[in-house]
Tab-separated table of C-alpha atoms and ligand atoms in Angstrom:
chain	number	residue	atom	x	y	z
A	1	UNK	CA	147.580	53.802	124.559
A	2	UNK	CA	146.215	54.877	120.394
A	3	UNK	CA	143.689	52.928	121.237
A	4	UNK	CA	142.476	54.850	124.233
A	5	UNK	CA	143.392	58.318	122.644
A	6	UNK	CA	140.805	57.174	120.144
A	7	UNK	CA	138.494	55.995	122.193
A	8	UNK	CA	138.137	59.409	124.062
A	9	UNK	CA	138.332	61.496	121.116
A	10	UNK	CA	135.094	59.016	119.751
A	11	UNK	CA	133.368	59.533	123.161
A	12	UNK	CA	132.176	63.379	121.996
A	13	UNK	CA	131.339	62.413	118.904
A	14	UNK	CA	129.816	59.874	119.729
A	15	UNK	CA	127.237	61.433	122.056
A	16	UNK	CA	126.781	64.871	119.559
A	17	UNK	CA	125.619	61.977	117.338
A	18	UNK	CA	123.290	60.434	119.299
A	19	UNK	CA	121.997	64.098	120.435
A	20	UNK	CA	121.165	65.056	116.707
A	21	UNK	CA	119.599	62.145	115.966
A	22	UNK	CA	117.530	62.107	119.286
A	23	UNK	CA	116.717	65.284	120.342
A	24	UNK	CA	114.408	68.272	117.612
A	25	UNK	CA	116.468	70.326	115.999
A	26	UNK	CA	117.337	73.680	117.318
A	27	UNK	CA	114.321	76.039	116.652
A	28	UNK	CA	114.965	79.102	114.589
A	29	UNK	CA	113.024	82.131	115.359
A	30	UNK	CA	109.812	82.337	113.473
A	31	UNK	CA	110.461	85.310	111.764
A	32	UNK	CA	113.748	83.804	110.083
A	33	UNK	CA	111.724	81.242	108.510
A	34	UNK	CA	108.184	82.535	107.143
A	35	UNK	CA	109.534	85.446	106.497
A	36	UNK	CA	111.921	87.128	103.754
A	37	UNK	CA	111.716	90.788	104.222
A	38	UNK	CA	112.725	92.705	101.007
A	39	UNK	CA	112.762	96.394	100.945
A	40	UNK	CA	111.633	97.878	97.324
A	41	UNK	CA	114.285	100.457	96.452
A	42	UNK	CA	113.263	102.337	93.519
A	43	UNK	CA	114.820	100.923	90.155
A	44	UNK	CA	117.308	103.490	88.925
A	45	UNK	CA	118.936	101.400	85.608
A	46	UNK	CA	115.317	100.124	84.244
A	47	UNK	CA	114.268	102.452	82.128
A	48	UNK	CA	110.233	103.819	82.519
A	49	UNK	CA	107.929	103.203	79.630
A	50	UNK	CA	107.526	105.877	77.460
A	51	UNK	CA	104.411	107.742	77.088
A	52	UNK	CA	102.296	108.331	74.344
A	53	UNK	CA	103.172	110.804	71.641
A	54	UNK	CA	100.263	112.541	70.145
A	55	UNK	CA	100.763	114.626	66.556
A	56	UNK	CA	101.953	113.882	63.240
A	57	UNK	CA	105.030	111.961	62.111
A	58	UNK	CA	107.745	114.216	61.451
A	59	UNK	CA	106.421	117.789	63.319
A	60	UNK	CA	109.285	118.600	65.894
A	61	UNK	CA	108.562	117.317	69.471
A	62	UNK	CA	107.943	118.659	72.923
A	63	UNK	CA	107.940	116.853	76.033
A	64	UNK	CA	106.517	118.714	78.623
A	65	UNK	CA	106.953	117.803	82.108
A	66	UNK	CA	104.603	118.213	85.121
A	67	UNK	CA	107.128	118.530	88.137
A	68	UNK	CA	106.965	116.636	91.208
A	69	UNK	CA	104.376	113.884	91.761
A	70	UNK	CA	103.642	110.446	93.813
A	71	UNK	CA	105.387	110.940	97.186
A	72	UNK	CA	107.125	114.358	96.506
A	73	UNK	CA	104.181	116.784	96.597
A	74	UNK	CA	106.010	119.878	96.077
A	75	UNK	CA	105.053	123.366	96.792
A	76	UNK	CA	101.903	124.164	98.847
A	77	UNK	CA	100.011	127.239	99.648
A	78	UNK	CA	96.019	128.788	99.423
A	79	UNK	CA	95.214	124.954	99.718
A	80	UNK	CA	96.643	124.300	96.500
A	81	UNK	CA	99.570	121.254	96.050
A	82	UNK	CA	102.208	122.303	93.373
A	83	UNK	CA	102.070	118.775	91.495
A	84	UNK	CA	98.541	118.512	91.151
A	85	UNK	CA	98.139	122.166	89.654
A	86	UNK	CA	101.496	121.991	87.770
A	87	UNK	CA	100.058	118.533	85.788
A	88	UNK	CA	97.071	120.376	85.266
A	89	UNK	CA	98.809	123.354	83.863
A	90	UNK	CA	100.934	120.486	81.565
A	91	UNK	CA	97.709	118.908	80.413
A	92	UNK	CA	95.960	122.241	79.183
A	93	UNK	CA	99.436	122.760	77.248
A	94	UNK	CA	99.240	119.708	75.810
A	95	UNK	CA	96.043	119.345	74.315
A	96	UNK	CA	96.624	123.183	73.320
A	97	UNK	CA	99.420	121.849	71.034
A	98	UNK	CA	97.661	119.139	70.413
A	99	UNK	CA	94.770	121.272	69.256
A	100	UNK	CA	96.705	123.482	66.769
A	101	UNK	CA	98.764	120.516	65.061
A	102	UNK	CA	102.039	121.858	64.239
A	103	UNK	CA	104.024	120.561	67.063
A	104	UNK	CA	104.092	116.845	68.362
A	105	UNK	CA	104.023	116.493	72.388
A	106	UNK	CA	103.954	113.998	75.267
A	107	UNK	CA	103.970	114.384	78.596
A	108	UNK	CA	106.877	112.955	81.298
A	109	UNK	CA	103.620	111.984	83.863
A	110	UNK	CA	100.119	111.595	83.029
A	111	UNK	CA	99.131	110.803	86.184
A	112	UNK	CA	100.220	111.352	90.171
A	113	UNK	CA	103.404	109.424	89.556
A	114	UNK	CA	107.115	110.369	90.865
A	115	UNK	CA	109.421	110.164	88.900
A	116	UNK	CA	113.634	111.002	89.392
A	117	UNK	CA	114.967	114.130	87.550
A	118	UNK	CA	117.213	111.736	85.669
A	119	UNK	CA	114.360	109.979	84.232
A	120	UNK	CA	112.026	112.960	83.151
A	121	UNK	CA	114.444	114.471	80.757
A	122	UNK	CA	115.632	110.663	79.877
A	123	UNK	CA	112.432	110.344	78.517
A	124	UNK	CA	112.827	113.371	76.124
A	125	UNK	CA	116.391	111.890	75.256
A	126	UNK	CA	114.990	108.331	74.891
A	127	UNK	CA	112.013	110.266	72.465
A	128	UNK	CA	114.377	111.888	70.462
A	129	UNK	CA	112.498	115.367	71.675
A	130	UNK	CA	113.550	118.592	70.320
A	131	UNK	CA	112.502	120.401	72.988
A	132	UNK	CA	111.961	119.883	77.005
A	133	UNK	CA	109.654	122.169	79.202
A	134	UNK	CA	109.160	121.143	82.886
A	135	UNK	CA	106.556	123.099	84.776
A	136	UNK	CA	106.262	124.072	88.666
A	137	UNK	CA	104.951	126.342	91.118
A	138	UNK	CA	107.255	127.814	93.689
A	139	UNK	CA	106.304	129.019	97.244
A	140	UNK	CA	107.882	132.016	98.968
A	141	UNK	CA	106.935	130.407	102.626
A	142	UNK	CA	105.136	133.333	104.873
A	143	UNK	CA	106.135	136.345	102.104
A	144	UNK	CA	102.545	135.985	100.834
A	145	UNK	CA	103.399	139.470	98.812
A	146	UNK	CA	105.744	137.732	96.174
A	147	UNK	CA	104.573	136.776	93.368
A	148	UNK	CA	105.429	136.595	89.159
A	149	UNK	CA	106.933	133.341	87.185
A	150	UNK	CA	110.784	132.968	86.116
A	151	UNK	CA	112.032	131.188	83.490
A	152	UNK	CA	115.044	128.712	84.154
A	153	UNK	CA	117.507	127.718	82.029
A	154	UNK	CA	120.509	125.353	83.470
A	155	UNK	CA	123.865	126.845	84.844
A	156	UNK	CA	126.921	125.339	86.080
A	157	UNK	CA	127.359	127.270	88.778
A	158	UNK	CA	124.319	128.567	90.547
A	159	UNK	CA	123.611	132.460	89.394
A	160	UNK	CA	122.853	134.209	92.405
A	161	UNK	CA	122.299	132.473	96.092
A	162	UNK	CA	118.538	132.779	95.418
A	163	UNK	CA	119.052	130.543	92.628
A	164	UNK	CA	121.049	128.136	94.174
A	165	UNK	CA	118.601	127.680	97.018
A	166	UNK	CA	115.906	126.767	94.532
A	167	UNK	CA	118.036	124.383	93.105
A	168	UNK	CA	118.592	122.855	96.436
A	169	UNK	CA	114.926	123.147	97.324
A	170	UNK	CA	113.999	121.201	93.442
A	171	UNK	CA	117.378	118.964	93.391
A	172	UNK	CA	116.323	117.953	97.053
A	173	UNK	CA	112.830	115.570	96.059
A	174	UNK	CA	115.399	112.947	94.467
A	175	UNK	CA	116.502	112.188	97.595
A	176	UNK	CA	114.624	109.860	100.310
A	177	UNK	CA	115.903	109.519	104.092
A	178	UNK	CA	118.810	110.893	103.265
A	179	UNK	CA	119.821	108.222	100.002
A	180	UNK	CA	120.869	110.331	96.828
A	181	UNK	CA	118.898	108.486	94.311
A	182	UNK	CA	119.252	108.837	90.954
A	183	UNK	CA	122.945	110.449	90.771
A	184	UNK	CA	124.438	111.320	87.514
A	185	UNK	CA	127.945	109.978	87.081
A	186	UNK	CA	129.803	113.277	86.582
A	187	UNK	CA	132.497	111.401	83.733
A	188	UNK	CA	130.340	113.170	81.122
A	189	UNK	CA	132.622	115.398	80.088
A	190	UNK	CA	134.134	114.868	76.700
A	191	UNK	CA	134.638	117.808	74.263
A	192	UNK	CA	131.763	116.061	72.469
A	193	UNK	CA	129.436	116.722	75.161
A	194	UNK	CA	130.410	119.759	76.280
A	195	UNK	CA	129.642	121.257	72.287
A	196	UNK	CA	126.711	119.737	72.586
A	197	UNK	CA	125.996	121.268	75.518
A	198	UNK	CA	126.836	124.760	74.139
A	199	UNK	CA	124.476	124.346	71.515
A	200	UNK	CA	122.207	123.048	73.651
A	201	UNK	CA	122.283	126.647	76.295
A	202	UNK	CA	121.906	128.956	73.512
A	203	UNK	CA	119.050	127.144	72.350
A	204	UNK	CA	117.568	127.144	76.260
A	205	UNK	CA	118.186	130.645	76.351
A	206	UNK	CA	115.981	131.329	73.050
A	207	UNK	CA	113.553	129.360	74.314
A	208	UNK	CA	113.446	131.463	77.550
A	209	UNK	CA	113.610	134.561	75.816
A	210	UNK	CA	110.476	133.762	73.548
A	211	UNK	CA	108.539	132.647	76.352
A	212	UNK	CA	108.968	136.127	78.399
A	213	UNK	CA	108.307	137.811	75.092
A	214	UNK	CA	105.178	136.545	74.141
A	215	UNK	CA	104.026	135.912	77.838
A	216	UNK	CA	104.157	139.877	78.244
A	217	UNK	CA	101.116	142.079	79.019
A	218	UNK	CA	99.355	137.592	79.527
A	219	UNK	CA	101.659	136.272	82.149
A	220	UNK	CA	102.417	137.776	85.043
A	221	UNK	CA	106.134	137.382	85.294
A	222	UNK	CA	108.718	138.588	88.815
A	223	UNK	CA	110.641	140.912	87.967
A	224	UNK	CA	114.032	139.055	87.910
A	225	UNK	CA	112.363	136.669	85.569
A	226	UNK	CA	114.997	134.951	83.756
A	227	UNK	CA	117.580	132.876	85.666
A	228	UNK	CA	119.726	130.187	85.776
A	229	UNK	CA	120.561	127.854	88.126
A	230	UNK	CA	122.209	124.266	88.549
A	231	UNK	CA	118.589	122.411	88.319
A	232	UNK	CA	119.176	118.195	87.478
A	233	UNK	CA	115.823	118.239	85.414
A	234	UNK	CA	117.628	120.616	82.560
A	235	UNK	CA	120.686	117.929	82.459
A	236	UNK	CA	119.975	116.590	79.130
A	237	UNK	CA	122.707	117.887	76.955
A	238	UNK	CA	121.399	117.395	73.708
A	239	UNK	CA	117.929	118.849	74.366
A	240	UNK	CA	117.158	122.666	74.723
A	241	UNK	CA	115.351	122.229	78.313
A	242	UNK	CA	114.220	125.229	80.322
A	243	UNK	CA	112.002	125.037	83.817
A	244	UNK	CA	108.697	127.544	83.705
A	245	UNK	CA	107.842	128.518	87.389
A	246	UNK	CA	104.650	129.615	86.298
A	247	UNK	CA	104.079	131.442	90.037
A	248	UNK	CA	103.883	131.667	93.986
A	249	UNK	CA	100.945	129.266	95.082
A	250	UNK	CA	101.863	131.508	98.356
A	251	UNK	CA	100.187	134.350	96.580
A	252	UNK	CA	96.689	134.114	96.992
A	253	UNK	CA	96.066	136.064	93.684
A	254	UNK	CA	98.060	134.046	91.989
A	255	UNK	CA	97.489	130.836	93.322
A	256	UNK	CA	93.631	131.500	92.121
A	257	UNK	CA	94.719	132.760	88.957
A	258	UNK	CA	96.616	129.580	87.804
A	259	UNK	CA	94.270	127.090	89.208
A	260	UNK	CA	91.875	128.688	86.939
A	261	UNK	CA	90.285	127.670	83.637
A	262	UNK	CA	90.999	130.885	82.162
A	263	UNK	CA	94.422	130.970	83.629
A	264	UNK	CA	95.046	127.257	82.267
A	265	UNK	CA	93.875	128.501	78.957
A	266	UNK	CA	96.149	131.823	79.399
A	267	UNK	CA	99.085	130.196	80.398
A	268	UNK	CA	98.331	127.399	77.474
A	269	UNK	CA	98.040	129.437	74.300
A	270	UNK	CA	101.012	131.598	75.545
A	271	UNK	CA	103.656	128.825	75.769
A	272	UNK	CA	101.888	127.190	72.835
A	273	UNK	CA	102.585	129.895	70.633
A	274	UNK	CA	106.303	130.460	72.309
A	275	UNK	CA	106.888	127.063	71.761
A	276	UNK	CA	105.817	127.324	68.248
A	277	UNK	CA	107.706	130.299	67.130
A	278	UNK	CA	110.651	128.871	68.414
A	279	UNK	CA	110.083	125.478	66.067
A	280	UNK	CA	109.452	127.963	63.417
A	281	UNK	CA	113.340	129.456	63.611
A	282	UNK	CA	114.987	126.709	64.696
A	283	UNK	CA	113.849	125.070	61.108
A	284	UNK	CA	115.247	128.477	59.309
A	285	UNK	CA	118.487	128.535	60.787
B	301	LIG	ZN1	108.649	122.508	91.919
Protein backbone atom coordinates (compact mmCIF):
# COMPACT_ATOMS: atom_id res chain seq x y z
CA UNK A 1 0.00 0.00 0.00
CA UNK A 2 3.31 2.91 0.96
CA UNK A 3 4.58 1.64 -1.80
CA UNK A 4 1.81 2.56 -4.17
CA UNK A 5 1.06 5.93 -2.32
CA UNK A 6 4.60 6.63 -3.42
CA UNK A 7 4.48 5.51 -6.53
CA UNK A 8 1.54 7.91 -7.48
CA UNK A 9 2.79 10.79 -5.69
CA UNK A 10 6.33 10.09 -8.02
CA UNK A 11 4.11 9.77 -11.15
CA UNK A 12 3.69 13.94 -11.30
CA UNK A 13 6.90 14.50 -10.58
CA UNK A 14 8.07 12.41 -12.51
CA UNK A 15 6.54 13.67 -15.77
CA UNK A 16 7.06 17.76 -14.65
CA UNK A 17 10.64 16.40 -14.80
CA UNK A 18 10.77 15.00 -17.91
CA UNK A 19 8.66 18.18 -19.29
CA UNK A 20 11.47 20.66 -18.09
CA UNK A 21 14.06 18.85 -19.32
CA UNK A 22 12.30 18.18 -22.75
CA UNK A 23 10.30 20.82 -23.72
CA UNK A 24 11.96 25.15 -24.13
CA UNK A 25 11.43 26.95 -21.38
CA UNK A 26 8.46 29.14 -21.01
CA UNK A 27 9.09 32.36 -23.10
CA UNK A 28 9.00 35.63 -21.28
CA UNK A 29 7.75 38.58 -23.09
CA UNK A 30 10.42 40.42 -24.93
CA UNK A 31 10.10 43.48 -23.28
CA UNK A 32 10.81 41.81 -19.73
CA UNK A 33 14.07 40.75 -20.91
CA UNK A 34 15.95 43.45 -23.20
CA UNK A 35 14.54 45.85 -21.48
CA UNK A 36 14.94 47.65 -17.92
CA UNK A 37 12.93 50.75 -18.03
CA UNK A 38 14.14 53.34 -15.41
CA UNK A 39 12.44 56.59 -15.05
CA UNK A 40 15.03 59.59 -14.12
CA UNK A 41 13.43 61.40 -11.18
CA UNK A 42 15.26 64.45 -10.47
CA UNK A 43 17.94 64.02 -7.58
CA UNK A 44 16.69 65.99 -4.61
CA UNK A 45 19.63 64.92 -1.73
CA UNK A 46 22.76 65.39 -4.30
CA UNK A 47 23.74 68.54 -3.98
CA UNK A 48 24.41 70.79 -7.55
CA UNK A 49 27.89 72.02 -8.18
CA UNK A 50 28.50 75.30 -7.24
CA UNK A 51 29.16 78.00 -9.60
CA UNK A 52 31.89 80.18 -10.03
CA UNK A 53 32.49 83.10 -7.74
CA UNK A 54 34.01 86.05 -9.38
CA UNK A 55 35.65 89.08 -7.01
CA UNK A 56 38.12 89.32 -4.40
CA UNK A 57 38.68 87.15 -1.34
CA UNK A 58 37.04 88.57 1.52
CA UNK A 59 34.42 91.40 -0.25
CA UNK A 60 30.86 90.30 1.02
CA UNK A 61 28.95 88.04 -1.47
CA UNK A 62 25.86 88.10 -3.60
CA UNK A 63 24.27 85.35 -5.28
CA UNK A 64 21.93 86.43 -7.64
CA UNK A 65 19.45 84.19 -9.05
CA UNK A 66 17.84 84.12 -12.54
CA UNK A 67 14.31 82.51 -11.81
CA UNK A 68 12.86 79.74 -13.62
CA UNK A 69 14.76 77.89 -16.36
CA UNK A 70 15.07 74.32 -18.29
CA UNK A 71 11.49 72.96 -18.40
CA UNK A 72 9.71 75.71 -16.28
CA UNK A 73 9.68 78.67 -18.68
CA UNK A 74 7.89 81.04 -16.58
CA UNK A 75 6.07 84.12 -17.48
CA UNK A 76 5.35 84.98 -21.16
CA UNK A 77 4.03 87.94 -22.94
CA UNK A 78 5.08 90.57 -26.16
CA UNK A 79 6.98 87.33 -27.32
CA UNK A 80 9.24 87.54 -24.55
CA UNK A 81 9.85 84.17 -22.04
CA UNK A 82 10.40 85.32 -18.35
CA UNK A 83 13.59 82.97 -17.83
CA UNK A 84 15.41 83.91 -20.74
CA UNK A 85 15.02 87.80 -20.05
CA UNK A 86 15.23 87.36 -16.23
CA UNK A 87 18.99 85.49 -16.78
CA UNK A 88 19.74 88.19 -18.96
CA UNK A 89 18.73 90.82 -16.52
CA UNK A 90 21.03 88.54 -13.78
CA UNK A 91 23.98 88.54 -16.13
CA UNK A 92 24.08 92.45 -16.77
CA UNK A 93 23.95 92.60 -12.76
CA UNK A 94 26.60 90.52 -12.47
CA UNK A 95 29.23 91.71 -14.54
CA UNK A 96 27.97 95.28 -13.23
CA UNK A 97 29.26 94.14 -9.79
CA UNK A 98 31.74 92.52 -11.23
CA UNK A 99 32.80 95.68 -12.99
CA UNK A 100 32.93 97.98 -9.91
CA UNK A 101 34.84 95.41 -7.52
CA UNK A 102 33.54 95.93 -4.17
CA UNK A 103 31.14 93.14 -3.95
CA UNK A 104 31.84 89.37 -4.83
CA UNK A 105 28.88 87.56 -6.91
CA UNK A 106 27.82 84.31 -8.59
CA UNK A 107 25.02 83.40 -10.18
CA UNK A 108 22.41 80.26 -9.11
CA UNK A 109 22.16 79.41 -13.28
CA UNK A 110 24.41 80.42 -15.93
CA UNK A 111 22.70 78.83 -18.41
CA UNK A 112 18.88 77.49 -19.38
CA UNK A 113 18.99 75.09 -16.48
CA UNK A 114 16.02 74.33 -13.83
CA UNK A 115 16.74 74.20 -10.88
CA UNK A 116 14.26 73.50 -7.41
CA UNK A 117 13.69 76.55 -5.09
CA UNK A 118 15.40 74.49 -2.41
CA UNK A 119 18.50 74.33 -4.32
CA UNK A 120 18.88 78.04 -5.57
CA UNK A 121 19.07 79.55 -2.17
CA UNK A 122 21.08 76.19 -1.02
CA UNK A 123 23.59 77.37 -3.14
CA UNK A 124 23.88 80.81 -1.38
CA UNK A 125 23.83 78.78 2.02
CA UNK A 126 26.36 76.21 0.70
CA UNK A 127 28.54 79.70 -0.53
CA UNK A 128 28.40 81.18 2.64
CA UNK A 129 26.56 84.33 0.69
CA UNK A 130 25.68 87.36 2.54
CA UNK A 131 23.15 88.26 0.46
CA UNK A 132 20.46 86.45 -2.03
CA UNK A 133 18.59 88.32 -4.92
CA UNK A 134 16.38 86.18 -7.25
CA UNK A 135 15.02 87.96 -10.28
CA UNK A 136 11.63 87.44 -12.37
CA UNK A 137 9.16 88.90 -14.53
CA UNK A 138 5.52 88.54 -13.68
CA UNK A 139 2.55 88.54 -16.16
CA UNK A 140 -0.85 90.06 -15.40
CA UNK A 141 -2.59 87.55 -18.15
CA UNK A 142 -5.01 89.81 -20.58
CA UNK A 143 -4.66 93.20 -18.10
CA UNK A 144 -2.05 94.42 -20.62
CA UNK A 145 -2.45 97.99 -18.60
CA UNK A 146 -0.50 96.76 -15.41
CA UNK A 147 2.62 97.32 -15.12
CA UNK A 148 5.67 98.49 -12.31
CA UNK A 149 8.15 95.93 -10.30
CA UNK A 150 7.61 94.86 -6.47
CA UNK A 151 10.01 93.92 -4.24
CA UNK A 152 9.45 90.60 -2.16
CA UNK A 153 10.60 89.80 0.94
CA UNK A 154 9.37 86.29 2.64
CA UNK A 155 6.24 86.09 4.99
CA UNK A 156 4.75 83.40 6.90
CA UNK A 157 1.55 83.95 6.11
CA UNK A 158 0.77 85.32 2.71
CA UNK A 159 0.12 89.38 2.98
CA UNK A 160 -2.76 90.01 0.98
CA UNK A 161 -4.61 87.27 -1.45
CA UNK A 162 -2.71 88.90 -4.36
CA UNK A 163 0.32 87.84 -2.72
CA UNK A 164 -0.56 84.55 -1.95
CA UNK A 165 -1.59 83.81 -5.50
CA UNK A 166 1.88 84.74 -6.69
CA UNK A 167 3.26 82.55 -4.33
CA UNK A 168 1.15 79.79 -5.62
CA UNK A 169 1.79 80.80 -9.21
CA UNK A 170 6.12 80.83 -8.26
CA UNK A 171 5.86 77.88 -5.49
CA UNK A 172 3.89 75.93 -8.29
CA UNK A 173 7.20 75.25 -11.02
CA UNK A 174 8.65 72.78 -8.22
CA UNK A 175 6.11 70.61 -8.87
CA UNK A 176 5.83 68.10 -12.03
CA UNK A 177 2.51 66.00 -12.81
CA UNK A 178 1.34 66.66 -9.77
CA UNK A 179 4.76 65.24 -7.51
CA UNK A 180 5.83 67.97 -4.86
CA UNK A 181 9.47 67.88 -5.48
CA UNK A 182 11.80 69.35 -3.49
CA UNK A 183 9.70 69.74 -0.07
CA UNK A 184 11.24 71.28 2.90
CA UNK A 185 10.80 69.23 6.04
CA UNK A 186 8.89 71.76 8.17
CA UNK A 187 10.93 70.39 11.75
CA UNK A 188 13.01 73.56 11.32
CA UNK A 189 11.85 75.23 13.98
CA UNK A 190 14.15 75.59 16.92
CA UNK A 191 14.48 78.94 18.80
CA UNK A 192 17.86 78.93 17.05
CA UNK A 193 16.38 79.19 13.76
CA UNK A 194 13.67 81.15 14.30
CA UNK A 195 16.41 84.19 15.73
CA UNK A 196 18.07 83.61 12.91
CA UNK A 197 15.33 84.07 10.97
CA UNK A 198 14.43 87.40 12.67
CA UNK A 199 17.63 88.72 11.88
CA UNK A 200 17.48 87.45 8.76
CA UNK A 201 13.68 89.60 7.81
CA UNK A 202 14.93 92.78 9.05
CA UNK A 203 17.84 92.47 7.00
CA UNK A 204 15.37 91.44 3.79
CA UNK A 205 13.40 94.30 4.56
CA UNK A 206 16.55 96.80 4.34
CA UNK A 207 17.46 95.31 1.45
CA UNK A 208 13.98 95.97 -0.07
CA UNK A 209 13.81 99.30 1.18
CA UNK A 210 17.23 100.38 -0.48
CA UNK A 211 16.33 98.92 -3.63
CA UNK A 212 12.91 101.08 -3.98
CA UNK A 213 14.98 103.99 -2.79
CA UNK A 214 17.58 104.17 -5.13
CA UNK A 215 15.44 102.56 -8.01
CA UNK A 216 13.20 105.85 -7.77
CA UNK A 217 12.77 108.40 -10.61
CA UNK A 218 15.20 104.79 -12.75
CA UNK A 219 12.84 101.96 -12.15
CA UNK A 220 9.55 101.97 -12.80
CA UNK A 221 8.05 100.43 -9.74
CA UNK A 222 3.68 99.40 -9.13
CA UNK A 223 2.47 101.19 -6.86
CA UNK A 224 2.03 98.57 -4.05
CA UNK A 225 5.66 97.85 -4.53
CA UNK A 226 6.84 96.24 -1.50
CA UNK A 227 5.28 92.94 -0.37
CA UNK A 228 5.60 89.90 1.21
CA UNK A 229 4.52 86.72 0.59
CA UNK A 230 5.22 82.92 1.52
CA UNK A 231 7.73 82.45 -1.66
CA UNK A 232 10.14 78.89 -1.08
CA UNK A 233 13.09 80.70 -2.96
CA UNK A 234 13.48 83.33 0.20
CA UNK A 235 13.60 80.10 2.68
CA UNK A 236 17.13 80.39 3.60
CA UNK A 237 17.12 81.53 7.14
CA UNK A 238 20.43 82.71 7.57
CA UNK A 239 20.62 84.77 4.36
CA UNK A 240 18.85 88.21 3.83
CA UNK A 241 16.97 87.02 0.45
CA UNK A 242 14.43 89.23 -1.27
CA UNK A 243 12.67 88.40 -4.93
CA UNK A 244 12.90 91.63 -7.53
CA UNK A 245 9.90 91.35 -10.01
CA UNK A 246 11.52 93.67 -12.15
CA UNK A 247 7.95 94.04 -14.34
CA UNK A 248 4.83 92.81 -16.43
CA UNK A 249 6.28 91.16 -19.72
CA UNK A 250 2.28 91.63 -20.35
CA UNK A 251 3.01 95.29 -20.70
CA UNK A 252 4.21 95.96 -23.95
CA UNK A 253 6.13 99.10 -22.70
CA UNK A 254 7.61 97.38 -20.30
CA UNK A 255 8.31 94.23 -21.71
CA UNK A 256 10.49 96.40 -24.41
CA UNK A 257 11.94 98.38 -21.81
CA UNK A 258 13.58 95.46 -19.85
CA UNK A 259 14.60 93.44 -22.78
CA UNK A 260 16.59 96.40 -23.61
CA UNK A 261 20.30 97.22 -23.44
CA UNK A 262 19.66 100.39 -21.83
CA UNK A 263 17.09 98.90 -19.58
CA UNK A 264 19.66 95.96 -18.67
CA UNK A 265 22.14 98.65 -17.96
CA UNK A 266 19.31 100.72 -15.93
CA UNK A 267 18.11 98.05 -14.01
CA UNK A 268 22.03 96.92 -13.45
CA UNK A 269 23.68 99.98 -11.98
CA UNK A 270 20.49 100.53 -9.84
CA UNK A 271 20.55 97.23 -7.88
CA UNK A 272 24.34 97.42 -8.10
CA UNK A 273 24.51 100.42 -6.19
CA UNK A 274 21.43 99.18 -3.75
CA UNK A 275 23.23 96.23 -3.25
CA UNK A 276 26.30 98.10 -2.43
CA UNK A 277 25.01 100.57 0.00
CA UNK A 278 23.49 97.96 1.80
CA UNK A 279 27.16 96.03 2.19
CA UNK A 280 28.32 99.40 3.15
CA UNK A 281 25.90 99.48 6.55
CA UNK A 282 25.69 96.17 7.22
CA UNK A 283 29.73 96.42 7.87
CA UNK A 284 28.97 99.67 10.24
CA UNK A 285 26.48 98.21 12.32
ZN1 LIG B 1 8.85 84.13 -12.03
Amino acid sequence: MRAQILALLLVPLVLVAILVATTQRVPVPEIGRAYVLRAELPKVDAAPPLPRVAGQRGKPLVVIDAGHGGHDPGASGQGLIEKALVLALARSLRDEIEREGDVRVALTRDDDRYLLHAERFEIARRLDADLFLSIHADSAGDSSEVTGASIYTLSNEASSDAAARFAERENASDRINGLELGQQTDAVSSILVELSQRRTQEQSAEFSRLILREGQGLLSFHPQSQRSAALKVLRAPDVPSVLFESGFITNEAEARRLSSPEGRRRFAETMARAIRIYFARQSES
